[in-house]
PDB file of C-alpha atoms and ligand atoms in Angstrom:
ATOM      1  CA  MET A  84      39.472  95.741 107.990  1.00 49.00           C
ATOM      2  CA  PHE A  85      39.644  98.872 110.129  1.00 49.00           C
ATOM      3  CA  LYS A  86      42.296 101.501 109.645  1.00 48.00           C
ATOM      4  CA  ASN A  87      45.484 100.545 111.478  1.00 55.00           C
ATOM      5  CA  GLU A  88      44.110  97.097 112.072  1.00 73.00           C
ATOM      6  CA  LYS A  89      46.871  94.602 111.803  1.00 82.00           C
ATOM      7  CA  PRO A  90      46.383  90.906 111.121  1.00 88.00           C
ATOM      8  CA  PHE A  91      46.647  88.618 114.168  1.00 91.00           C
ATOM      9  CA  GLU A  92      49.840  86.615 113.815  1.00 96.00           C
ATOM     10  CA  ILE A  93      49.938  83.939 116.471  1.00 97.00           C
ATOM     11  CA  ILE A  94      52.478  81.222 117.173  1.00 98.00           C
ATOM     12  CA  VAL A  95      51.841  78.286 119.480  1.00 97.00           C
ATOM     13  CA  LEU A  96      54.834  76.376 120.850  1.00 96.00           C
ATOM     14  CA  GLY A  97      54.749  73.274 122.992  1.00 93.00           C
ATOM     15  CA  PRO A  98      56.008  69.741 123.396  1.00 90.00           C
ATOM     16  CA  PRO A  99      54.369  66.730 121.757  1.00 84.00           C
ATOM     17  CA  VAL A 100      50.930  65.948 123.282  1.00 85.00           C
ATOM     18  CA  SER A 101      50.792  69.332 124.990  1.00 91.00           C
ATOM     19  CA  GLY A 102      47.583  69.974 123.062  1.00 90.00           C
ATOM     20  CA  LYS A 103      49.160  72.746 120.974  1.00 92.00           C
ATOM     21  CA  GLY A 104      47.405  71.564 117.805  1.00 91.00           C
ATOM     22  CA  THR A 105      44.030  71.646 119.580  1.00 92.00           C
ATOM     23  CA  GLN A 106      44.665  75.123 120.981  1.00 96.00           C
ATOM     24  CA  THR A 107      45.870  76.429 117.623  1.00 96.00           C
ATOM     25  CA  GLU A 108      42.676  75.102 116.049  1.00 95.00           C
ATOM     26  CA  LEU A 109      40.553  76.855 118.705  1.00 96.00           C
ATOM     27  CA  ILE A 110      42.387  80.138 118.101  1.00 96.00           C
ATOM     28  CA  SER A 111      41.906  79.667 114.369  1.00 96.00           C
ATOM     29  CA  LYS A 112      38.128  79.127 114.728  1.00 96.00           C
ATOM     30  CA  THR A 113      37.624  81.926 117.251  1.00 94.00           C
ATOM     31  CA  PHE A 114      39.487  84.582 115.300  1.00 93.00           C
ATOM     32  CA  ASP A 115      38.559  83.250 111.863  1.00 94.00           C
ATOM     33  CA  VAL A 116      42.150  82.898 110.736  1.00 96.00           C
ATOM     34  CA  PRO A 117      43.712  79.833 109.084  1.00 97.00           C
ATOM     35  CA  HIS A 118      45.419  77.195 111.192  1.00 96.00           C
ATOM     36  CA  ILE A 119      48.862  76.664 109.699  1.00 97.00           C
ATOM     37  CA  SER A 120      50.803  73.585 110.718  1.00 95.00           C
ATOM     38  CA  THR A 121      54.154  72.838 109.104  1.00 95.00           C
ATOM     39  CA  GLY A 122      53.653  69.174 110.047  1.00 91.00           C
ATOM     40  CA  VAL A 123      50.467  69.126 107.902  1.00 92.00           C
ATOM     41  CA  ILE A 124      52.049  71.086 105.015  1.00 95.00           C
ATOM     42  CA  LEU A 125      54.989  68.666 104.947  1.00 94.00           C
ATOM     43  CA  HIS A 126      52.744  65.638 105.317  1.00 91.00           C
ATOM     44  CA  ASP A 127      50.717  66.802 102.270  1.00 94.00           C
ATOM     45  CA  ILE A 128      53.926  67.210 100.233  1.00 95.00           C
ATOM     46  CA  LYS A 129      55.156  63.782 101.310  1.00 92.00           C
ATOM     47  CA  SER A 130      51.857  62.130 100.312  1.00 91.00           C
ATOM     48  CA  ASP A 131      51.701  63.786  96.905  1.00 93.00           C
ATOM     49  CA  ILE A 132      53.649  61.495  94.580  1.00 89.00           C
ATOM     50  CA  ALA A 133      53.504  64.127  91.829  1.00 93.00           C
ATOM     51  CA  ASN A 134      55.377  66.589  94.036  1.00 93.00           C
ATOM     52  CA  PRO A 135      59.111  66.670  93.200  1.00 93.00           C
ATOM     53  CA  LEU A 136      59.892  67.302  96.893  1.00 93.00           C
ATOM     54  CA  ALA A 137      57.927  64.271  98.126  1.00 94.00           C
ATOM     55  CA  ALA A 138      60.818  61.789  98.294  1.00 92.00           C
ATOM     56  CA  GLU A 139      63.178  64.227 100.000  1.00 92.00           C
ATOM     57  CA  VAL A 140      60.594  65.277 102.589  1.00 92.00           C
ATOM     58  CA  MET A 141      59.606  61.656 103.237  1.00 91.00           C
ATOM     59  CA  GLY A 142      63.240  60.731 103.880  1.00 90.00           C
ATOM     60  CA  TYR A 143      63.429  63.162 106.791  1.00 90.00           C
ATOM     61  CA  MET A 144      59.931  62.761 108.202  1.00 86.00           C
ATOM     62  CA  ASP A 145      59.985  58.975 108.264  1.00 83.00           C
ATOM     63  CA  LYS A 146      63.171  59.052 110.316  1.00 81.00           C
ATOM     64  CA  GLY A 147      61.629  61.596 112.709  1.00 76.00           C
ATOM     65  CA  GLN A 148      64.251  64.152 111.653  1.00 83.00           C
ATOM     66  CA  LEU A 149      63.653  67.808 110.956  1.00 88.00           C
ATOM     67  CA  VAL A 150      63.160  68.741 107.321  1.00 94.00           C
ATOM     68  CA  PRO A 151      65.917  71.212 106.265  1.00 95.00           C
ATOM     69  CA  THR A 152      65.198  74.669 107.570  1.00 95.00           C
ATOM     70  CA  GLU A 153      65.689  76.400 104.244  1.00 95.00           C
ATOM     71  CA  LEU A 154      62.886  74.405 102.643  1.00 96.00           C
ATOM     72  CA  VAL A 155      60.508  74.824 105.609  1.00 97.00           C
ATOM     73  CA  ASN A 156      61.220  78.559 105.754  1.00 98.00           C
ATOM     74  CA  GLN A 157      60.312  78.964 102.081  1.00 97.00           C
ATOM     75  CA  LEU A 158      57.099  76.960 102.542  1.00 96.00           C
ATOM     76  CA  VAL A 159      56.071  79.093 105.516  1.00 98.00           C
ATOM     77  CA  ALA A 160      56.948  82.384 103.793  1.00 97.00           C
ATOM     78  CA  LYS A 161      54.778  81.364 100.846  1.00 97.00           C
ATOM     79  CA  ARG A 162      51.923  80.138 103.042  1.00 97.00           C
ATOM     80  CA  ILE A 163      51.604  83.279 105.174  1.00 97.00           C
ATOM     81  CA  LYS A 164      51.441  85.428 102.044  1.00 96.00           C
ATOM     82  CA  LYS A 165      48.320  83.655 100.780  1.00 96.00           C
ATOM     83  CA  ASP A 166      45.069  85.625 100.615  1.00 95.00           C
ATOM     84  CA  ASP A 167      43.390  83.655 103.387  1.00 96.00           C
ATOM     85  CA  CYS A 168      45.960  85.089 105.835  1.00 96.00           C
ATOM     86  CA  HIS A 169      44.745  88.662 105.323  1.00 93.00           C
ATOM     87  CA  LEU A 170      43.317  88.685 108.878  1.00 93.00           C
ATOM     88  CA  GLY A 171      46.288  86.730 110.207  1.00 96.00           C
ATOM     89  CA  TYR A 172      46.982  83.107 111.092  1.00 97.00           C
ATOM     90  CA  ALA A 173      47.569  80.753 113.991  1.00 97.00           C
ATOM     91  CA  MET A 174      50.594  78.533 113.490  1.00 97.00           C
ATOM     92  CA  ASP A 175      51.985  75.492 115.253  1.00 95.00           C
ATOM     93  CA  GLY A 176      54.984  73.285 114.478  1.00 93.00           C
ATOM     94  CA  TYR A 177      57.024  76.319 113.479  1.00 96.00           C
ATOM     95  CA  PRO A 178      59.493  77.769 114.379  1.00 96.00           C
ATOM     96  CA  ARG A 179      61.324  74.614 115.445  1.00 93.00           C
ATOM     97  CA  THR A 180      64.879  75.978 115.424  1.00 92.00           C
ATOM     98  CA  LEU A 181      66.489  79.286 116.255  1.00 93.00           C
ATOM     99  CA  GLU A 182      67.234  79.820 112.572  1.00 95.00           C
ATOM    100  CA  GLN A 183      63.526  79.433 111.790  1.00 97.00           C
ATOM    101  CA  ALA A 184      62.597  81.874 114.572  1.00 97.00           C
ATOM    102  CA  GLU A 185      65.026  84.436 113.174  1.00 96.00           C
ATOM    103  CA  PHE A 186      63.669  83.907 109.662  1.00 97.00           C
ATOM    104  CA  LEU A 187      60.114  84.390 110.895  1.00 97.00           C
ATOM    105  CA  ASN A 188      61.135  87.533 112.698  1.00 97.00           C
ATOM    106  CA  LYS A 189      62.329  89.012 109.401  1.00 97.00           C
ATOM    107  CA  ASN A 190      59.366  87.844 107.344  1.00 96.00           C
ATOM    108  CA  ALA A 191      56.393  88.293 109.663  1.00 96.00           C
ATOM    109  CA  ASP A 192      55.177  90.539 112.455  1.00 95.00           C
ATOM    110  CA  VAL A 193      54.204  88.080 115.160  1.00 96.00           C
ATOM    111  CA  ASP A 194      51.864  89.395 117.880  1.00 94.00           C
ATOM    112  CA  TYR A 195      51.685  86.499 120.296  1.00 95.00           C
ATOM    113  CA  VAL A 196      53.914  83.544 121.062  1.00 97.00           C
ATOM    114  CA  PHE A 197      52.199  81.097 123.381  1.00 97.00           C
ATOM    115  CA  LEU A 198      54.090  78.270 125.031  1.00 97.00           C
ATOM    116  CA  ILE A 199      51.827  75.465 126.212  1.00 96.00           C
ATOM    117  CA  SER A 200      53.805  74.238 129.210  1.00 95.00           C
ATOM    118  CA  VAL A 201      53.471  70.631 130.262  1.00 95.00           C
ATOM    119  CA  SER A 202      55.899  68.766 132.505  1.00 94.00           C
ATOM    120  CA  ASP A 203      57.953  65.892 131.102  1.00 91.00           C
ATOM    121  CA  ALA A 204      56.264  63.518 133.561  1.00 92.00           C
ATOM    122  CA  THR A 205      52.816  64.445 132.194  1.00 92.00           C
ATOM    123  CA  ILE A 206      53.991  64.063 128.605  1.00 91.00           C
ATOM    124  CA  ILE A 207      55.345  60.597 129.315  1.00 90.00           C
ATOM    125  CA  GLU A 208      52.089  59.641 131.027  1.00 89.00           C
ATOM    126  CA  ARG A 209      49.939  61.068 128.204  1.00 89.00           C
ATOM    127  CA  MET A 210      51.964  59.443 125.455  1.00 87.00           C
ATOM    128  CA  SER A 211      52.660  56.074 126.949  1.00 87.00           C
ATOM    129  CA  GLY A 212      48.972  55.614 127.831  1.00 90.00           C
ATOM    130  CA  ARG A 213      47.815  56.392 124.305  1.00 89.00           C
ATOM    131  CA  ARG A 214      46.312  53.544 122.267  1.00 92.00           C
ATOM    132  CA  VAL A 215      45.178  53.726 118.655  1.00 90.00           C
ATOM    133  CA  CYS A 216      43.258  51.491 116.268  1.00 91.00           C
ATOM    134  CA  PRO A 217      44.334  50.801 112.658  1.00 90.00           C
ATOM    135  CA  SER A 218      41.880  53.523 111.477  1.00 88.00           C
ATOM    136  CA  GLY A 219      43.654  56.098 113.637  1.00 84.00           C
ATOM    137  CA  HIS A 220      41.079  56.613 116.421  1.00 87.00           C
ATOM    138  CA  ALA A 221      42.993  57.552 119.554  1.00 86.00           C
ATOM    139  CA  TRP A 222      42.182  56.606 123.169  1.00 91.00           C
ATOM    140  CA  HIS A 223      43.959  56.808 126.489  1.00 91.00           C
ATOM    141  CA  ILE A 224      44.001  54.017 129.068  1.00 92.00           C
ATOM    142  CA  LYS A 225      43.411  56.553 131.869  1.00 89.00           C
ATOM    143  CA  TYR A 226      41.927  59.743 130.360  1.00 86.00           C
ATOM    144  CA  SER A 227      39.652  58.360 127.638  1.00 89.00           C
ATOM    145  CA  PRO A 228      39.395  54.589 128.061  1.00 93.00           C
ATOM    146  CA  THR A 229      37.347  52.450 125.694  1.00 95.00           C
ATOM    147  CA  LYS A 230      34.296  50.589 127.009  1.00 96.00           C
ATOM    148  CA  VAL A 231      35.955  47.243 126.332  1.00 96.00           C
ATOM    149  CA  GLU A 232      39.647  47.211 127.114  1.00 95.00           C
ATOM    150  CA  GLY A 233      41.808  46.996 123.976  1.00 95.00           C
ATOM    151  CA  ILE A 234      38.897  47.442 121.518  1.00 96.00           C
ATOM    152  CA  CYS A 235      38.101  50.677 119.670  1.00 94.00           C
ATOM    153  CA  ASP A 236      34.645  52.048 120.641  1.00 95.00           C
ATOM    154  CA  THR A 237      34.241  53.642 117.216  1.00 94.00           C
ATOM    155  CA  CYS A 238      35.094  50.791 114.861  1.00 93.00           C
ATOM    156  CA  GLY A 239      35.508  47.658 117.012  1.00 95.00           C
ATOM    157  CA  GLU A 240      39.088  47.073 115.903  1.00 95.00           C
ATOM    158  CA  ALA A 241      41.916  46.016 118.222  1.00 96.00           C
ATOM    159  CA  LEU A 242      43.947  48.820 119.786  1.00 95.00           C
ATOM    160  CA  PHE A 243      47.720  48.954 119.824  1.00 93.00           C
ATOM    161  CA  GLN A 244      50.472  51.243 121.047  1.00 91.00           C
ATOM    162  CA  ARG A 245      52.327  53.195 118.362  1.00 84.00           C
ATOM    163  CA  ASP A 246      56.072  52.544 118.386  1.00 80.00           C
ATOM    164  CA  ASP A 247      56.775  56.232 118.871  1.00 76.00           C
ATOM    165  CA  ASP A 248      54.499  56.289 121.952  1.00 82.00           C
ATOM    166  CA  LYS A 249      56.581  53.676 123.797  1.00 84.00           C
ATOM    167  CA  GLU A 250      58.252  55.082 126.888  1.00 82.00           C
ATOM    168  CA  GLU A 251      61.838  54.845 125.633  1.00 82.00           C
ATOM    169  CA  THR A 252      60.931  56.535 122.326  1.00 81.00           C
ATOM    170  CA  VAL A 253      58.928  59.195 124.149  1.00 83.00           C
ATOM    171  CA  LYS A 254      61.978  60.018 126.278  1.00 85.00           C
ATOM    172  CA  SER A 255      64.163  60.415 123.214  1.00 83.00           C
ATOM    173  CA  ARG A 256      61.484  62.548 121.467  1.00 81.00           C
ATOM    174  CA  LEU A 257      61.398  64.748 124.555  1.00 86.00           C
ATOM    175  CA  GLU A 258      65.158  65.146 124.510  1.00 88.00           C
ATOM    176  CA  ILE A 259      64.976  66.271 120.872  1.00 82.00           C
ATOM    177  CA  TYR A 260      62.130  68.645 121.736  1.00 86.00           C
ATOM    178  CA  HIS A 261      64.129  70.282 124.532  1.00 89.00           C
ATOM    179  CA  ARG A 262      67.236  70.505 122.382  1.00 87.00           C
ATOM    180  CA  GLU A 263      65.253  72.215 119.623  1.00 85.00           C
ATOM    181  CA  THR A 264      62.845  74.332 121.591  1.00 88.00           C
ATOM    182  CA  ASP A 265      64.742  75.617 124.598  1.00 91.00           C
ATOM    183  CA  SER A 266      66.705  78.046 122.417  1.00 93.00           C
ATOM    184  CA  ILE A 267      63.518  79.350 120.771  1.00 96.00           C
ATOM    185  CA  VAL A 268      61.839  79.792 124.135  1.00 95.00           C
ATOM    186  CA  LYS A 269      64.849  81.806 125.307  1.00 95.00           C
ATOM    187  CA  TYR A 270      64.802  83.835 122.071  1.00 96.00           C
ATOM    188  CA  TYR A 271      61.170  84.882 122.558  1.00 97.00           C
ATOM    189  CA  GLU A 272      61.653  85.353 126.304  1.00 96.00           C
ATOM    190  CA  GLU A 273      64.466  87.812 125.663  1.00 96.00           C
ATOM    191  CA  LYS A 274      62.231  89.698 123.240  1.00 95.00           C
ATOM    192  CA  GLY A 275      59.547  89.844 125.955  1.00 93.00           C
ATOM    193  CA  MET A 276      57.130  88.024 123.658  1.00 94.00           C
ATOM    194  CA  LEU A 277      56.749  84.647 125.315  1.00 96.00           C
ATOM    195  CA  ILE A 278      53.442  83.949 127.035  1.00 96.00           C
ATOM    196  CA  LYS A 279      53.473  80.797 129.151  1.00 96.00           C
ATOM    197  CA  ILE A 280      50.234  78.880 129.408  1.00 97.00           C
ATOM    198  CA  ASP A 281      49.588  76.099 131.900  1.00 97.00           C
ATOM    199  CA  GLY A 282      48.913  73.149 129.606  1.00 96.00           C
ATOM    200  CA  GLU A 283      48.190  70.704 132.421  1.00 94.00           C
ATOM    201  CA  ARG A 284      44.542  71.836 132.659  1.00 94.00           C
ATOM    202  CA  HIS A 285      41.447  70.936 130.646  1.00 91.00           C
ATOM    203  CA  ILE A 286      41.286  72.025 126.994  1.00 92.00           C
ATOM    204  CA  GLU A 287      38.698  74.754 127.756  1.00 95.00           C
ATOM    205  CA  GLU A 288      40.703  76.152 130.651  1.00 97.00           C
ATOM    206  CA  VAL A 289      43.894  76.233 128.596  1.00 97.00           C
ATOM    207  CA  PHE A 290      42.051  78.143 125.880  1.00 97.00           C
ATOM    208  CA  GLN A 291      40.560  80.566 128.419  1.00 97.00           C
ATOM    209  CA  GLN A 292      44.077  81.386 129.611  1.00 97.00           C
ATOM    210  CA  ILE A 293      45.087  82.195 126.028  1.00 97.00           C
ATOM    211  CA  VAL A 294      42.112  84.468 125.438  1.00 96.00           C
ATOM    212  CA  ARG A 295      42.545  86.195 128.796  1.00 96.00           C
ATOM    213  CA  LYS A 296      46.195  86.934 128.044  1.00 94.00           C
ATOM    214  CA  MET A 297      45.222  88.422 124.688  1.00 92.00           C
ATOM    215  CA  VAL A 298      42.464  90.575 126.176  1.00 91.00           C
ATOM    216  CA  TYR A 299      44.757  91.711 128.985  1.00 89.00           C
ATOM    217  CA  ASP A 300      47.453  92.616 126.468  1.00 86.00           C
ATOM    218  CA  MET A 301      45.022  94.554 124.248  1.00 84.00           C
ATOM    219  CA  ARG A 302      43.615  96.435 127.251  1.00 87.00           C
ATOM    220  CA  SER A 303      47.050  97.466 128.429  1.00 84.00           C
ATOM    221  CA  LYS A 304      47.998  98.581 124.899  1.00 80.00           C
ATOM    222  CA  ILE A 305      45.029 100.930 124.658  1.00 82.00           C
ATOM    223  CA  GLY A 306      45.338 102.051 128.279  1.00 81.00           C
ATOM    224  CA  TRP A 307      42.239 100.352 129.715  1.00 76.00           C
ATOM    225  CA  LYS A 308      42.414  99.141 133.283  1.00 65.00           C
TER     226      LYS A 308
HETATM  227  P1  AMP B 687      54.632  67.581 113.637  1.00 71.61           P
HETATM  228  O1  AMP B 687      53.323  67.123 113.085  1.00 71.61           O
HETATM  229  O2  AMP B 687      54.680  69.048 113.937  1.00 71.61           O
HETATM  230  O3  AMP B 687      55.152  66.721 114.754  1.00 71.61           O
HETATM  231  O4  AMP B 687      55.686  67.388 112.420  1.00 71.61           O
HETATM  232  C1  AMP B 687      55.881  66.122 111.816  1.00 71.61           C
HETATM  233  C2  AMP B 687      57.245  66.105 111.138  1.00 71.61           C
HETATM  234  O5  AMP B 687      57.303  67.125 110.130  1.00 71.61           O
HETATM  235  C3  AMP B 687      58.433  66.388 112.051  1.00 71.61           C
HETATM  236  O6  AMP B 687      58.872  65.223 112.704  1.00 71.61           O
HETATM  237  C4  AMP B 687      59.463  66.912 111.052  1.00 71.61           C
HETATM  238  O7  AMP B 687      60.038  65.848 110.310  1.00 71.61           O
HETATM  239  C5  AMP B 687      58.592  67.719 110.094  1.00 71.61           C
HETATM  240  N1  AMP B 687      58.466  69.140 110.534  1.00 71.61           N
HETATM  241  C6  AMP B 687      57.340  69.765 110.970  1.00 71.61           C
HETATM  242  N2  AMP B 687      57.570  71.056 111.235  1.00 71.61           N
HETATM  243  C7  AMP B 687      58.877  71.266 110.968  1.00 71.61           C
HETATM  244  C8  AMP B 687      59.723  72.397 111.062  1.00 71.61           C
HETATM  245  N3  AMP B 687      59.268  73.572 111.522  1.00 71.61           N
HETATM  246  N4  AMP B 687      61.023  72.254 110.680  1.00 71.61           N
HETATM  247  C9  AMP B 687      61.492  71.074 110.233  1.00 71.61           C
HETATM  248  N5  AMP B 687      60.758  69.964 110.131  1.00 71.61           N
HETATM  249  C10 AMP B 687      59.456  70.047 110.491  1.00 71.61           C
END
């Protein structure tokens, strides 16, 4: 690492199906930093029967509730201190509450907070059109339809709609998202850190916006036009 070089610490916020996981993965690959997702960390704990926290975590996740902030904060603090984060990290799924954002502010030095903006109407359309097969392959009736309607192209199994993708559930998930995230968005906006990205475009275009914003920011910091 060069003198004065600071690790890239990047946070990606966004509603469900905004593509934030995909964008975080692209940032992770491009800048060679780990992709940290609290959803994945918690899922791994939940699936590990030897883990003493498994039952507790499962209780919250299976009900679609947030896992207590204190536990998630400790998991994140530990994760970002690991050796593989020496060049930084790209994180999604966290912070989810104002308390988590404040904790992160004390325990990390975040450079970029991207918000992948997608309208509620688009989210409802993306989610309610999603179909999956029992092996987890995902399709969309409009954006990535299968060759034979209702049958998975990859494994030939019958497709179905996940309960949490049904329109009524999607609406309630969106309500929870807004309740949780609007305060965090405001928090980062007030700090002048929030970078809004138009998430209604293609994956590549969304990523180009992210990279452009970073380059623009770096140029202005070192005084380049
Ligand atoms: P995700 O994959 O980000 O949708 O997360 C899946 C589940 O993990 C959520 O429904 C929560 O139960 C839990 N979870 C993930 N991230 C957090 C977080 N930052 N704070 C609390 N719970 C979380």
